[in-house]
Coordinates of C-alpha atoms and ligand atoms in Angstrom, one line a residue:
M1 CA -0.2 -0.2 0.1
E2 CA 1.1 3.3 -1.1
P3 CA 2.5 5.3 2.2
E4 CA 0.1 8.8 3.0
P5 CA 1.0 11.3 2.1
S6 CA 3.0 13.8 4.9
F7 CA 4.7 17.0 4.9
A8 CA 7.2 15.5 7.7
H9 CA 9.1 13.0 5.0
M10 CA 10.0 15.7 2.3
G11 CA 12.7 16.3 4.8
L12 CA 11.7 19.7 5.5
D13 CA 13.2 22.3 8.4
G14 CA 11.2 22.0 11.6
R15 CA 10.3 25.0 11.5
L16 CA 9.0 25.3 8.2
L17 CA 6.7 21.8 9.8
Q18 CA 5.6 24.1 13.2
A19 CA 4.2 26.7 10.8
I20 CA 2.6 24.1 8.3
A21 CA 1.1 21.9 11.4
E22 CA -0.1 25.9 12.9
L23 CA -2.0 26.3 9.7
G24 CA -4.1 23.3 10.3
W25 CA -2.5 21.3 7.8
A26 CA -3.0 17.8 8.0
K27 CA -1.3 16.5 4.7
P28 CA 0.4 18.3 1.3
T29 CA -2.7 19.4 -1.6
L30 CA -1.0 17.0 -5.1
I31 CA 0.3 20.1 -7.0
Q32 CA 2.7 19.8 -3.2
E33 CA 2.7 17.0 -2.4
K34 CA 4.4 16.5 -6.5
A35 CA 6.2 20.1 -6.8
I36 CA 8.0 19.3 -3.2
P37 CA 10.0 17.2 -3.9
L38 CA 11.1 17.5 -7.6
A39 CA 12.2 21.8 -5.8
L40 CA 13.8 19.6 -3.1
E41 CA 16.3 17.9 -5.5
G42 CA 16.4 21.8 -7.7
K43 CA 14.8 20.3 -10.5
D44 CA 13.5 23.3 -12.6
L45 CA 9.8 22.9 -13.0
L46 CA 6.9 23.9 -14.6
A47 CA 3.8 23.0 -13.2
R48 CA -0.2 23.5 -13.6
A49 CA -1.5 24.4 -11.3
R50 CA -5.1 26.1 -10.0
T51 CA -6.0 28.2 -8.0
G52 CA -7.1 26.8 -4.9
S53 CA -5.1 23.8 -5.3
G54 CA -2.5 25.5 -2.5
K55 CA -0.4 26.3 -5.6
T56 CA 1.7 28.8 -3.1
A57 CA 3.1 26.4 -1.0
A58 CA 3.8 24.2 -3.0
Y59 CA 6.9 26.8 -5.0
A60 CA 7.4 28.6 -1.6
I61 CA 7.9 25.7 1.3
P62 CA 11.4 24.6 -0.6
L63 CA 12.1 27.7 -1.7
L64 CA 12.4 28.9 2.2
Q65 CA 13.8 25.4 3.3
H66 CA 15.6 26.5 0.0
L67 CA 16.8 29.4 2.0
L68 CA 16.8 27.6 5.4
Q69 CA 19.8 25.5 4.0
V70 CA 21.9 28.3 2.7
K71 CA 21.1 30.6 5.6
M72 CA 22.7 27.7 8.1
S73 CA 25.9 27.1 6.0
P74 CA 28.9 28.7 8.0
L75 CA 30.4 29.0 4.2
V76 CA 27.3 32.1 3.5
T77 CA 27.8 35.4 5.7
E78 CA 26.2 38.0 3.5
Q79 CA 23.2 38.9 3.7
A80 CA 21.2 39.3 -0.5
V81 CA 17.6 38.4 -2.0
R82 CA 18.2 35.3 -3.7
G83 CA 13.9 34.3 -4.4
L84 CA 12.1 36.2 -6.9
V85 CA 8.4 36.0 -6.8
L86 CA 7.0 37.5 -9.7
V87 CA 2.9 37.7 -9.5
P88 CA 0.5 39.5 -11.9
T89 CA -1.2 41.7 -9.5
K90 CA -0.7 44.1 -6.3
E91 CA -3.4 41.9 -4.6
L92 CA -1.7 38.8 -5.1
G93 CA 1.5 40.0 -4.3
Q94 CA 0.2 40.7 -0.9
Q95 CA -1.2 37.3 -0.7
V96 CA 2.1 36.0 -1.5
L97 CA 3.1 37.4 0.8
Q98 CA 0.8 36.8 3.7
M99 CA 0.7 33.2 2.9
I100 CA 5.6 33.5 3.4
R101 CA 4.7 35.3 6.1
Q102 CA 2.6 32.2 7.4
L103 CA 5.0 29.3 6.3
T104 CA 8.1 31.4 7.8
A105 CA 6.8 31.9 11.3
Y106 CA 8.8 29.9 13.1
C107 CA 12.0 31.4 11.4
S108 CA 11.3 35.2 10.8
R109 CA 13.8 36.2 11.4
D110 CA 16.4 34.1 9.4
V111 CA 14.1 34.5 6.8
R112 CA 12.2 38.2 5.1
V113 CA 10.2 38.5 2.5
A114 CA 9.7 42.2 1.4
D115 CA 6.0 42.6 -1.3
V116 CA 7.3 45.4 -3.7
S117 CA 4.1 45.1 -5.5
G118 CA 1.7 47.8 -3.6
Q119 CA 1.0 51.2 -5.0
V120 CA 3.2 52.8 -2.8
D121 CA 5.7 55.5 -3.9
M122 CA 9.8 53.2 -4.8
S123 CA 11.0 55.6 -2.4
A124 CA 9.3 54.3 0.3
Q125 CA 10.1 50.8 -0.8
R126 CA 14.2 52.0 -0.9
P127 CA 14.5 51.5 2.7
I128 CA 13.4 48.5 2.2
L129 CA 14.9 46.9 -0.2
M130 CA 18.5 48.2 1.3
E131 CA 18.2 45.7 4.3
K132 CA 18.0 43.0 1.2
P133 CA 15.3 40.8 2.2
D134 CA 16.2 37.2 1.5
V135 CA 12.6 37.2 -1.1
V136 CA 11.7 40.0 -2.5
V137 CA 7.6 39.5 -4.3
G138 CA 6.4 41.5 -6.8
T139 CA 4.9 42.8 -10.5
P140 CA 7.7 42.0 -13.5
S141 CA 6.9 46.1 -13.7
R142 CA 7.7 47.7 -10.4
V143 CA 10.7 44.7 -10.0
L144 CA 12.5 46.4 -13.4
A145 CA 12.1 49.7 -11.6
H146 CA 13.5 49.0 -9.0
L147 CA 16.5 47.5 -10.6
Q148 CA 16.7 49.6 -13.3
G149 CA 16.8 52.5 -10.2
H150 CA 19.6 50.6 -8.6
S151 CA 17.5 49.9 -5.0
L152 CA 17.8 45.9 -6.2
S153 CA 20.3 43.9 -7.4
L154 CA 20.2 40.4 -8.3
R155 CA 22.9 40.1 -10.3
H156 CA 24.9 37.6 -8.2
S157 CA 22.5 36.7 -5.2
L158 CA 19.3 35.3 -7.4
E159 CA 18.5 31.7 -6.8
V160 CA 14.9 31.2 -7.0
L161 CA 13.1 33.1 -9.2
V162 CA 9.3 32.2 -9.1
L163 CA 6.5 32.8 -11.9
D164 CA 3.4 33.0 -10.4
E165 CA -0.2 32.5 -12.9
A166 CA 2.3 33.0 -15.7
D167 CA -0.5 32.9 -18.0
L168 CA -1.6 36.5 -16.8
L169 CA 1.8 37.4 -16.0
F170 CA 1.7 37.8 -20.5
S171 CA -1.5 38.6 -20.9
F172 CA -1.8 41.5 -18.3
G173 CA 1.3 42.7 -20.6
F174 CA 4.0 42.0 -18.6
E175 CA 6.5 40.2 -21.9
E176 CA 8.7 43.4 -22.1
D177 CA 9.6 43.8 -18.1
L178 CA 10.0 40.3 -18.4
K179 CA 12.5 40.3 -21.8
N180 CA 14.2 43.5 -19.3
L181 CA 14.0 41.7 -16.4
L182 CA 15.6 38.4 -17.6
C183 CA 19.3 40.9 -18.0
H184 CA 19.3 42.5 -14.2
F185 CA 19.7 38.1 -13.8
P186 CA 22.7 35.4 -13.5
K187 CA 23.5 33.3 -15.1
I188 CA 22.1 30.1 -13.0
Y189 CA 19.2 30.1 -11.3
Q190 CA 16.5 28.1 -10.1
S191 CA 13.3 28.4 -11.3
F192 CA 9.4 27.4 -10.9
L193 CA 6.7 28.8 -13.1
M194 CA 3.4 28.4 -11.8
S195 CA 0.5 28.6 -14.2
A196 CA -3.6 27.4 -14.4
T197 CA -3.6 26.9 -18.4
F198 CA -0.9 26.1 -20.9
S199 CA -1.4 28.6 -22.9
E200 CA 0.6 29.4 -25.8
E201 CA 2.8 32.6 -24.0
V202 CA 3.3 29.9 -21.2
Q203 CA 5.4 28.2 -23.5
A204 CA 7.3 31.0 -24.9
L205 CA 8.0 31.6 -21.3
K206 CA 9.1 28.7 -20.3
E207 CA 11.6 28.4 -22.9
L208 CA 12.9 31.9 -21.5
V209 CA 13.2 31.2 -18.1
L210 CA 13.0 27.2 -18.0
H211 CA 15.8 24.5 -17.8
N212 CA 15.2 21.1 -19.0
P213 CA 12.1 21.5 -16.7
V214 CA 9.9 18.7 -14.9
T215 CA 6.3 19.3 -16.1
L216 CA 3.4 18.5 -13.9
K217 CA 0.2 18.4 -15.5
L218 CA -1.9 16.4 -12.8
Q219 CA -4.7 14.4 -13.3
E220 CA -7.0 17.4 -12.1
S221 CA -9.9 18.0 -12.3
Q222 CA -10.0 22.1 -13.2
L223 CA -13.0 22.4 -10.9
P224 CA -13.8 19.6 -7.3
E225 CA -15.4 17.1 -7.4
A226 CA -19.8 17.3 -7.6
A227 CA -19.8 16.5 -3.6
Q228 CA -17.7 19.0 -2.8
L229 CA -18.7 21.8 -5.3
C230 CA -22.4 21.3 -5.7
Q231 CA -22.9 23.6 -9.6
Y232 CA -26.2 24.9 -10.9
Q233 CA -27.9 27.6 -13.3
I234 CA -31.4 29.1 -12.4
R235 CA -32.5 30.1 -15.8
C236 CA -34.8 33.2 -15.9
A237 CA -37.1 34.8 -17.9
G238 CA -35.3 38.1 -18.1
E239 CA -33.3 41.0 -16.2
E240 CA -36.5 41.8 -13.4
D241 CA -36.2 37.6 -13.0
K242 CA -32.6 38.1 -12.6
F243 CA -33.2 41.0 -10.0
L244 CA -36.0 39.0 -7.9
L245 CA -34.1 35.8 -7.2
L246 CA -31.6 37.2 -6.0
Y247 CA -33.3 39.4 -3.7
A248 CA -35.3 36.4 -2.7
L249 CA -32.2 34.1 -2.1
L250 CA -30.4 36.0 -0.3
K251 CA -33.5 38.2 2.0
L252 CA -35.0 34.4 2.7
G253 CA -31.9 33.2 3.6
L254 CA -31.4 30.4 0.8
V255 CA -27.8 31.4 0.4
R256 CA -26.5 31.7 3.2
G257 CA -22.6 32.6 4.5
K258 CA -20.5 34.4 2.7
A259 CA -20.5 34.8 -0.7
I260 CA -19.1 37.4 -4.7
L261 CA -22.3 38.3 -6.4
F262 CA -20.4 38.4 -10.5
V263 CA -21.6 41.0 -12.3
S264 CA -19.8 41.8 -15.9
T265 CA -19.6 45.9 -15.6
V266 CA -18.6 48.0 -12.1
E267 CA -21.6 49.6 -13.2
R268 CA -23.8 46.7 -13.0
G269 CA -22.2 46.4 -10.5
Y270 CA -23.4 49.3 -8.4
R271 CA -26.4 48.7 -9.4
L272 CA -26.6 45.7 -7.6
K273 CA -25.5 46.6 -4.9
L274 CA -27.6 49.8 -4.6
F275 CA -30.6 47.9 -6.1
L276 CA -29.2 45.3 -2.5
E277 CA -29.2 48.5 -0.5
Q278 CA -32.9 49.0 -0.3
F279 CA -33.6 46.0 1.4
S280 CA -30.6 46.9 3.8
I281 CA -28.3 43.7 2.3
P282 CA -25.3 45.4 2.5
A283 CA -22.6 44.6 -0.2
C284 CA -19.2 45.8 -1.5
V285 CA -18.5 46.5 -4.8
L286 CA -15.3 45.6 -5.8
N287 CA -13.0 46.8 -9.1
A288 CA -10.6 48.2 -11.0
E289 CA -11.6 52.1 -10.2
L290 CA -11.1 51.8 -6.4
P291 CA -7.2 52.4 -4.9
V292 CA -5.0 49.0 -4.2
Q293 CA -5.2 49.7 -0.3
S294 CA -8.8 50.0 -0.5
R295 CA -9.1 46.5 -2.4
C296 CA -6.8 44.5 -0.3
H297 CA -8.2 45.8 2.9
I298 CA -12.0 46.0 1.3
I299 CA -11.3 41.8 0.1
S300 CA -8.9 41.3 4.3
Q301 CA -13.1 42.7 5.9
F302 CA -14.2 39.8 4.1
N303 CA -12.3 37.2 4.4
R304 CA -12.3 38.5 8.9
G305 CA -15.9 37.7 7.8
F306 CA -17.2 41.3 8.6
Y307 CA -19.8 41.3 5.8
D308 CA -20.6 39.0 3.7
Y309 CA -21.1 39.6 0.3
I310 CA -18.8 40.7 -2.6
V311 CA -19.9 42.2 -5.7
A312 CA -17.2 41.7 -8.2
T313 CA -16.2 42.9 -11.6
D314 CA -14.1 40.9 -14.1
E315 CA -12.6 43.1 -16.4
Q316 CA -9.0 41.3 -17.1
V317 CA -10.7 38.4 -17.6
L318 CA -13.5 39.7 -20.0
A319 CA -11.0 41.4 -22.1
E320 CA -9.3 39.2 -24.5
P321 CA -5.4 38.6 -23.9
T322 CA -3.7 40.5 -27.0
V323 CA -5.8 43.3 -26.0
R324 CA -4.9 43.5 -22.2
A325 CA -1.4 44.0 -23.0
K326 CA -2.2 46.7 -25.5
R327 CA -3.6 48.8 -23.8
R328 CA -1.3 48.3 -21.1
K329 CA 1.8 48.8 -22.9
G330 CA -0.1 52.0 -24.6
A331 CA 1.6 53.4 -21.6
K332 CA -0.8 54.3 -17.8
G333 CA -2.9 56.9 -19.8
A334 CA -4.6 54.1 -20.9
K335 CA -4.6 53.4 -17.2
A336 CA -5.1 56.9 -16.6
E337 CA -8.0 58.1 -19.1
K338 CA -10.2 54.6 -18.4
G339 CA -9.7 54.9 -14.2
K340 CA -8.7 51.7 -14.3
D341 CA -6.1 50.4 -13.5
P342 CA -4.3 47.2 -15.5
E343 CA -3.3 45.0 -12.9
Y344 CA -6.3 44.7 -11.5
G345 CA -7.6 41.0 -11.7
V346 CA -10.7 39.8 -9.5
A347 CA -11.8 36.0 -10.7
R348 CA -7.7 34.9 -10.6
G349 CA -5.3 34.7 -8.7
I350 CA -7.0 36.5 -5.5
D351 CA -7.3 34.6 -2.2
F352 CA -11.2 35.0 -0.9
Q353 CA -11.2 32.9 2.2
N354 CA -14.5 30.5 3.3
V355 CA -16.6 32.4 0.1
A356 CA -19.3 29.0 0.4
T357 CA -21.5 30.3 -2.4
I358 CA -20.7 32.4 -5.8
I359 CA -23.1 33.4 -7.9
N360 CA -22.9 34.5 -11.6
F361 CA -25.6 36.9 -11.2
D362 CA -24.6 38.1 -14.8
P363 CA -22.8 35.3 -17.0
P364 CA -19.0 34.7 -17.1
P365 CA -17.9 35.3 -20.5
S366 CA -16.2 32.3 -21.0
V367 CA -14.9 28.8 -19.3
E368 CA -11.5 29.8 -18.3
S369 CA -14.1 32.9 -16.7
Y370 CA -16.5 30.5 -15.4
I371 CA -13.7 28.0 -13.8
H372 CA -12.1 31.2 -12.0
R373 CA -14.9 32.4 -10.8
A374 CA -16.5 29.1 -9.9
G375 CA -12.9 27.8 -8.0
R376 CA -13.4 31.4 -5.6
T377 CA -15.6 29.1 -3.8
A378 CA -14.2 24.9 -2.3
R379 CA -11.2 25.7 -1.8
A380 CA -8.7 23.3 0.3
D381 CA -11.1 21.3 1.9
N382 CA -14.1 23.0 1.9
P383 CA -18.0 22.5 0.4
G384 CA -19.1 25.1 -1.9
T385 CA -22.2 26.1 -4.2
A386 CA -21.6 27.6 -7.8
L387 CA -25.8 29.6 -8.6
T388 CA -25.3 30.6 -12.7
F389 CA -28.4 32.8 -13.4
V390 CA -29.3 32.7 -17.2
T391 CA -31.7 34.7 -19.4
H392 CA -32.6 33.2 -22.8
P393 CA -29.8 34.8 -25.3
E394 CA -27.3 33.3 -22.4
C395 CA -28.0 29.9 -24.0
P396 CA -25.6 29.1 -26.0
L397 CA -22.4 30.3 -23.8
L398 CA -23.5 28.0 -21.4
A399 CA -24.0 25.5 -23.3
E400 CA -20.5 26.4 -24.1
I401 CA -19.4 26.0 -20.3
E402 CA -21.6 23.2 -19.7
E403 CA -19.6 20.9 -23.3
A404 CA -15.9 22.0 -21.3
L405 CA -16.7 21.1 -18.1
A406 CA -18.4 17.4 -18.8
G407 CA -15.7 15.6 -20.9
E408 CA -16.5 11.9 -20.7
S409 CA -19.5 12.3 -18.4
T410 CA -23.2 12.6 -19.8
E411 CA -24.4 14.1 -16.2
P412 CA -25.2 17.8 -16.6
V413 CA -22.8 19.3 -14.5
L414 CA -25.1 22.6 -14.0
R415 CA -27.5 21.3 -13.0
P416 CA -31.1 23.1 -13.0
Y417 CA -31.7 24.3 -9.8
Q418 CA -35.8 23.9 -9.2
F419 CA -37.1 26.7 -8.2
R420 CA -40.1 28.4 -8.7
M421 CA -40.5 32.1 -9.5
E422 CA -45.0 32.6 -9.5
E423 CA -44.1 31.1 -5.2
V424 CA -41.8 34.5 -4.8
E425 CA -44.4 36.3 -7.0
G426 CA -45.4 39.2 -3.8
L427 CA -41.7 39.6 -3.5
R428 CA -42.0 41.3 -7.5
Y429 CA -43.3 44.8 -6.9
R430 CA -40.6 45.2 -4.5
C431 CA -38.3 44.3 -6.8
R432 CA -39.9 46.3 -9.0
D433 CA -39.9 49.2 -6.7
A434 CA -36.3 49.0 -5.4
M435 CA -35.0 48.7 -9.1
R436 CA -37.1 51.9 -10.5
S437 CA -35.2 53.5 -7.7
V438 CA -31.5 53.0 -8.5
T439 CA -31.2 55.2 -11.7
K440 CA -28.3 55.9 -14.4
Q441 CA -27.9 59.7 -12.4
A442 CA -27.9 57.3 -8.9
I443 CA -25.3 55.0 -10.1
K444 CA -23.0 57.9 -11.7
E445 CA -23.2 59.7 -8.8
A446 CA -22.7 56.7 -6.3
R447 CA -19.7 55.5 -8.6
L448 CA -18.3 59.1 -7.9
R449 CA -18.4 59.1 -4.1
E450 CA -16.9 55.8 -3.0
I451 CA -13.9 56.1 -5.1
K452 CA -13.7 59.8 -3.1
E453 CA -13.9 58.3 -0.1
E454 CA -11.9 55.2 -0.9
L455 CA -9.1 57.5 -1.3
L456 CA -9.6 59.2 1.4
N457 CA -9.8 55.7 3.2
S458 CA -7.0 54.8 0.9
E459 CA -4.7 58.0 2.3
K460 CA -6.1 57.3 5.8
L461 CA -5.1 53.2 6.0
K462 CA -1.5 54.8 4.5
T463 CA -1.0 56.7 7.2
Y464 CA -3.3 56.4 10.1
F465 CA -4.0 52.7 10.1
E466 CA -0.3 52.1 10.4
D467 CA 0.0 53.1 13.6
N468 CA -3.9 52.2 14.7
P469 CA -4.4 48.7 12.9
H470 CA -7.7 48.0 15.2
D471 CA -9.1 51.3 14.2
L472 CA -9.3 49.8 10.5
R473 CA -12.7 47.9 11.7
L474 CA -13.7 51.2 11.8
L475 CA -13.5 51.7 7.9
R476 CA -16.1 49.7 6.8
H477 CA -16.4 49.6 2.9
D478 CA -20.0 48.3 2.7
R479 CA -22.4 51.5 3.9
P480 CA -25.0 52.4 1.8
L481 CA -24.2 54.6 -1.2
H482 CA -27.4 56.4 -1.4
P483 CA -29.4 56.0 2.1
A484 CA -32.1 58.9 0.9
I485 CA -33.5 56.1 -1.4
I486 CA -33.5 53.7 1.7
K487 CA -37.2 52.3 2.4
P488 CA -37.0 50.9 6.1
H489 CA -39.9 48.5 5.2
L490 CA -38.3 46.6 2.6
R491 CA -35.4 45.7 5.3
N492 CA -37.3 43.1 6.4
V493 CA -39.7 40.6 4.3
P494 CA -42.9 39.6 6.5
E495 CA -44.7 36.5 7.1
Y496 CA -47.9 36.7 4.6
L497 CA -44.8 37.6 1.5
V498 CA -42.5 33.9 2.7
P499 CA -43.7 31.2 -0.1
P500 CA -45.3 28.7 2.4
T501 CA -43.8 25.7 1.0
L502 CA -40.4 27.7 2.3
R503 CA -41.1 28.9 5.6
A504 CA -39.4 25.1 6.6
I505 CA -36.3 26.3 5.3
A506 CA -36.6 29.7 5.0
Q507 CA -34.7 32.2 7.2
P508 CA -35.8 35.7 6.6
L509 CA -33.2 38.1 7.9
L510 CA -36.1 39.6 10.2
N511 CA -33.8 39.9 13.1
K512 CA -30.4 39.5 11.8
R513 CA -28.9 42.0 13.3
K514 CA -30.7 40.0 16.3
R515 CA -29.0 36.9 15.8
R516 CA -25.6 38.6 14.6
K517 CA -24.9 40.2 18.0
H518 CA -24.6 37.2 19.3
L519 CA -22.3 35.9 16.9
A520 CA -18.5 36.2 16.1
P521 CA -17.9 36.8 12.6
S522 CA -18.8 35.0 9.8
S523 CA -14.9 33.9 9.1
S524 CA -14.8 32.4 13.2
R525 CA -18.8 31.1 12.7
P526 CA -19.1 26.9 10.8
R527 CA -18.1 27.6 7.8
G528 CA -19.8 28.5 4.5
G529 CA -23.1 29.1 7.7
F530 CA -24.6 25.6 5.7
Q531 CA -24.1 24.3 8.8
A532 CA -25.3 26.5 10.9
R533 CA -29.0 24.7 10.7
G534 CA -28.6 20.9 11.5
G535 CA -25.3 20.9 8.7
R536 CA -28.0 21.4 5.8
N537 CA -27.3 23.2 2.9
P538 CA -30.8 24.9 2.1
L539 CA -29.2 25.2 -1.6
R540 CA -29.1 21.6 -1.8
S541 CA -32.1 20.3 -0.1
F542 CA -34.6 23.0 -1.8
Q543 CA -35.3 20.9 -4.4
Y544 CA -38.6 23.6 -4.6
M545 CA -41.9 21.8 -7.1
G546 CA -44.2 23.2 -5.4
R547 CA -46.7 22.6 -2.4
R548 CA -46.6 18.9 -0.5
P549 CA -50.3 16.9 -0.8
R550 CA -51.7 17.5 2.3
R551 CA -52.1 14.8 4.8
P552 CA -55.2 12.5 4.3
A553 CA -57.2 12.8 7.1
N554 CA -58.2 9.6 7.9
K555 CA -54.1 9.0 8.3
G556 CA -53.6 6.8 11.0
K557 CA -57.1 5.4 11.0
T558 CA -57.0 1.3 10.4
S559 CA -60.4 1.0 7.9
Ligands
LIG601 P1 -3.2 28.5 -3.6 O1 -3.9 27.7 -4.2 O2 -2.4 29.6 -2.9 O3 -4.1 30.5 -3.8 O4 -4.1 28.3 -2.0 C1 -5.1 27.7 -1.4 C2 -5.5 27.4 -0.2 O5 -5.8 26.4 0.1 C3 -5.3 29.1 0.3 O6 -6.0 29.5 1.7 C4 -4.0 27.8 2.0 O7 -4.2 27.9 3.2 C5 -4.8 26.7 1.5 N1 -4.3 25.6 1.7 C6 -2.8 25.4 1.3 N2 -1.9 24.6 1.2 C7 -3.3 23.3 1.9 C8 -2.7 22.1 2.7 N3 -2.3 21.8 2.1 N4 -3.8 21.7 2.9 C9 -4.6 23.0 3.2 N5 -4.7 23.6 2.8 C10 -3.9 24.6 2.7

């Protein structure tokens, strides 16, 4: 019998094992099991790894092991930057930094790490780099700028290079920067290239940076098994039905725990936020127009359970890679013009934790985007649900996604979610009323106000909250944007509007506030919230096929 894979058998430094134990990781994930031993042998690696597979630790653990070994050697006395992790987005940079910090919890004096991907002024990062942290994390453009500005030198010190989300590195138009970076590297170093896809660009990148690599194409499906990730589709007659359905699902408590609501544009994101606001359902919009600190703050507050719903756009995923590349090459002009940050990406890379459900309010533009959106839930060993709303014109796209995901299987991958819209007809009037209040002008104002507020927050975050981390929680991102149109009576769903067949499982948020008082932040509640009621997931159990037949009057009587 094959022995169970374990971290203990990998010959890792005790301090790393201690940190892994503290993280509660019982065993390596598939990618870690395969990649770590090969990396420890000194091999270059090209690994296809989906987000949520544990890919960050798959390269971080061998990198840290190498650094600890080097630093224990009596021959090595000089402090130097020996590891470089290139990431496509600032958000991913933060996340990698956090992961490495967690893994170095017991050797933080021996191995230091710095993230230079943030939008902080270059001059503020210089003193950090002067101290020569053992690992530098950054976007190619920022790292190149530091190399060219002589605040960083890698020519004689780089030993391990990582390209994380390598396919995105190319599609964000970093290829020129990457080529220029190579001139600053030594001739020999070990490289790891992690990518969700093996596109032509990744092949090109492989030629540039890898030397006789071992390729790991793990026999892992792109999304977790059906037992872990439930995937549903819901047919909607039109736009109004989408809003009505979402209102019903959230307000009746059929979607529990934290959820990400994906929409196709920023404008739609704010439309949805303002719509939900009227029912006192707080949500925050994550989009490329916001300053980077705000975005990271929103994600970290969401992860810590301060609020349950994030409305997200994944514009970078929507654009064709070549278009994206050109947009960025067109220099920062495009950035200034659109006010959007080209290094922003929600569906990829960012680690949202304990997301119970993702809802494709607008359908994903491609199969790849679907996979990455759905991959935000059911991460590591947690269960999750992906719900996709589909209107008639969107059916062909859904069929494409289904075909790509089905593989050999004849079973539908996205099972129909049985929901009788007529049962929530009683809520339609309220829904229509709320939709009407969300005018174009209201959206425009809300967007502007949020950018202004977040810019202000961002400055505050940078300076004040560095000294007062506890006050961070005071800055909430899900405050109502348009308080004037909030109608207090819409906060609750009166009993008579809850469909009778749903009363047993529905949990209208009548007393949510009251209940919340007694609850810890949702991150410390049972995962996904679904277990909150005797382990039942209402989405799973909700086979809503109509009223139950009445019990026959003579039941129990003998004839
Ligand atoms: P990643 O694919 O690197 O974004 O990791 C996804 C999530 O899986 C992160 O929240 C990690 O903390 C978690 N994770 C990584 N490795 C393991 C493991 N061996 N066991 C359990 N969780 C893990």
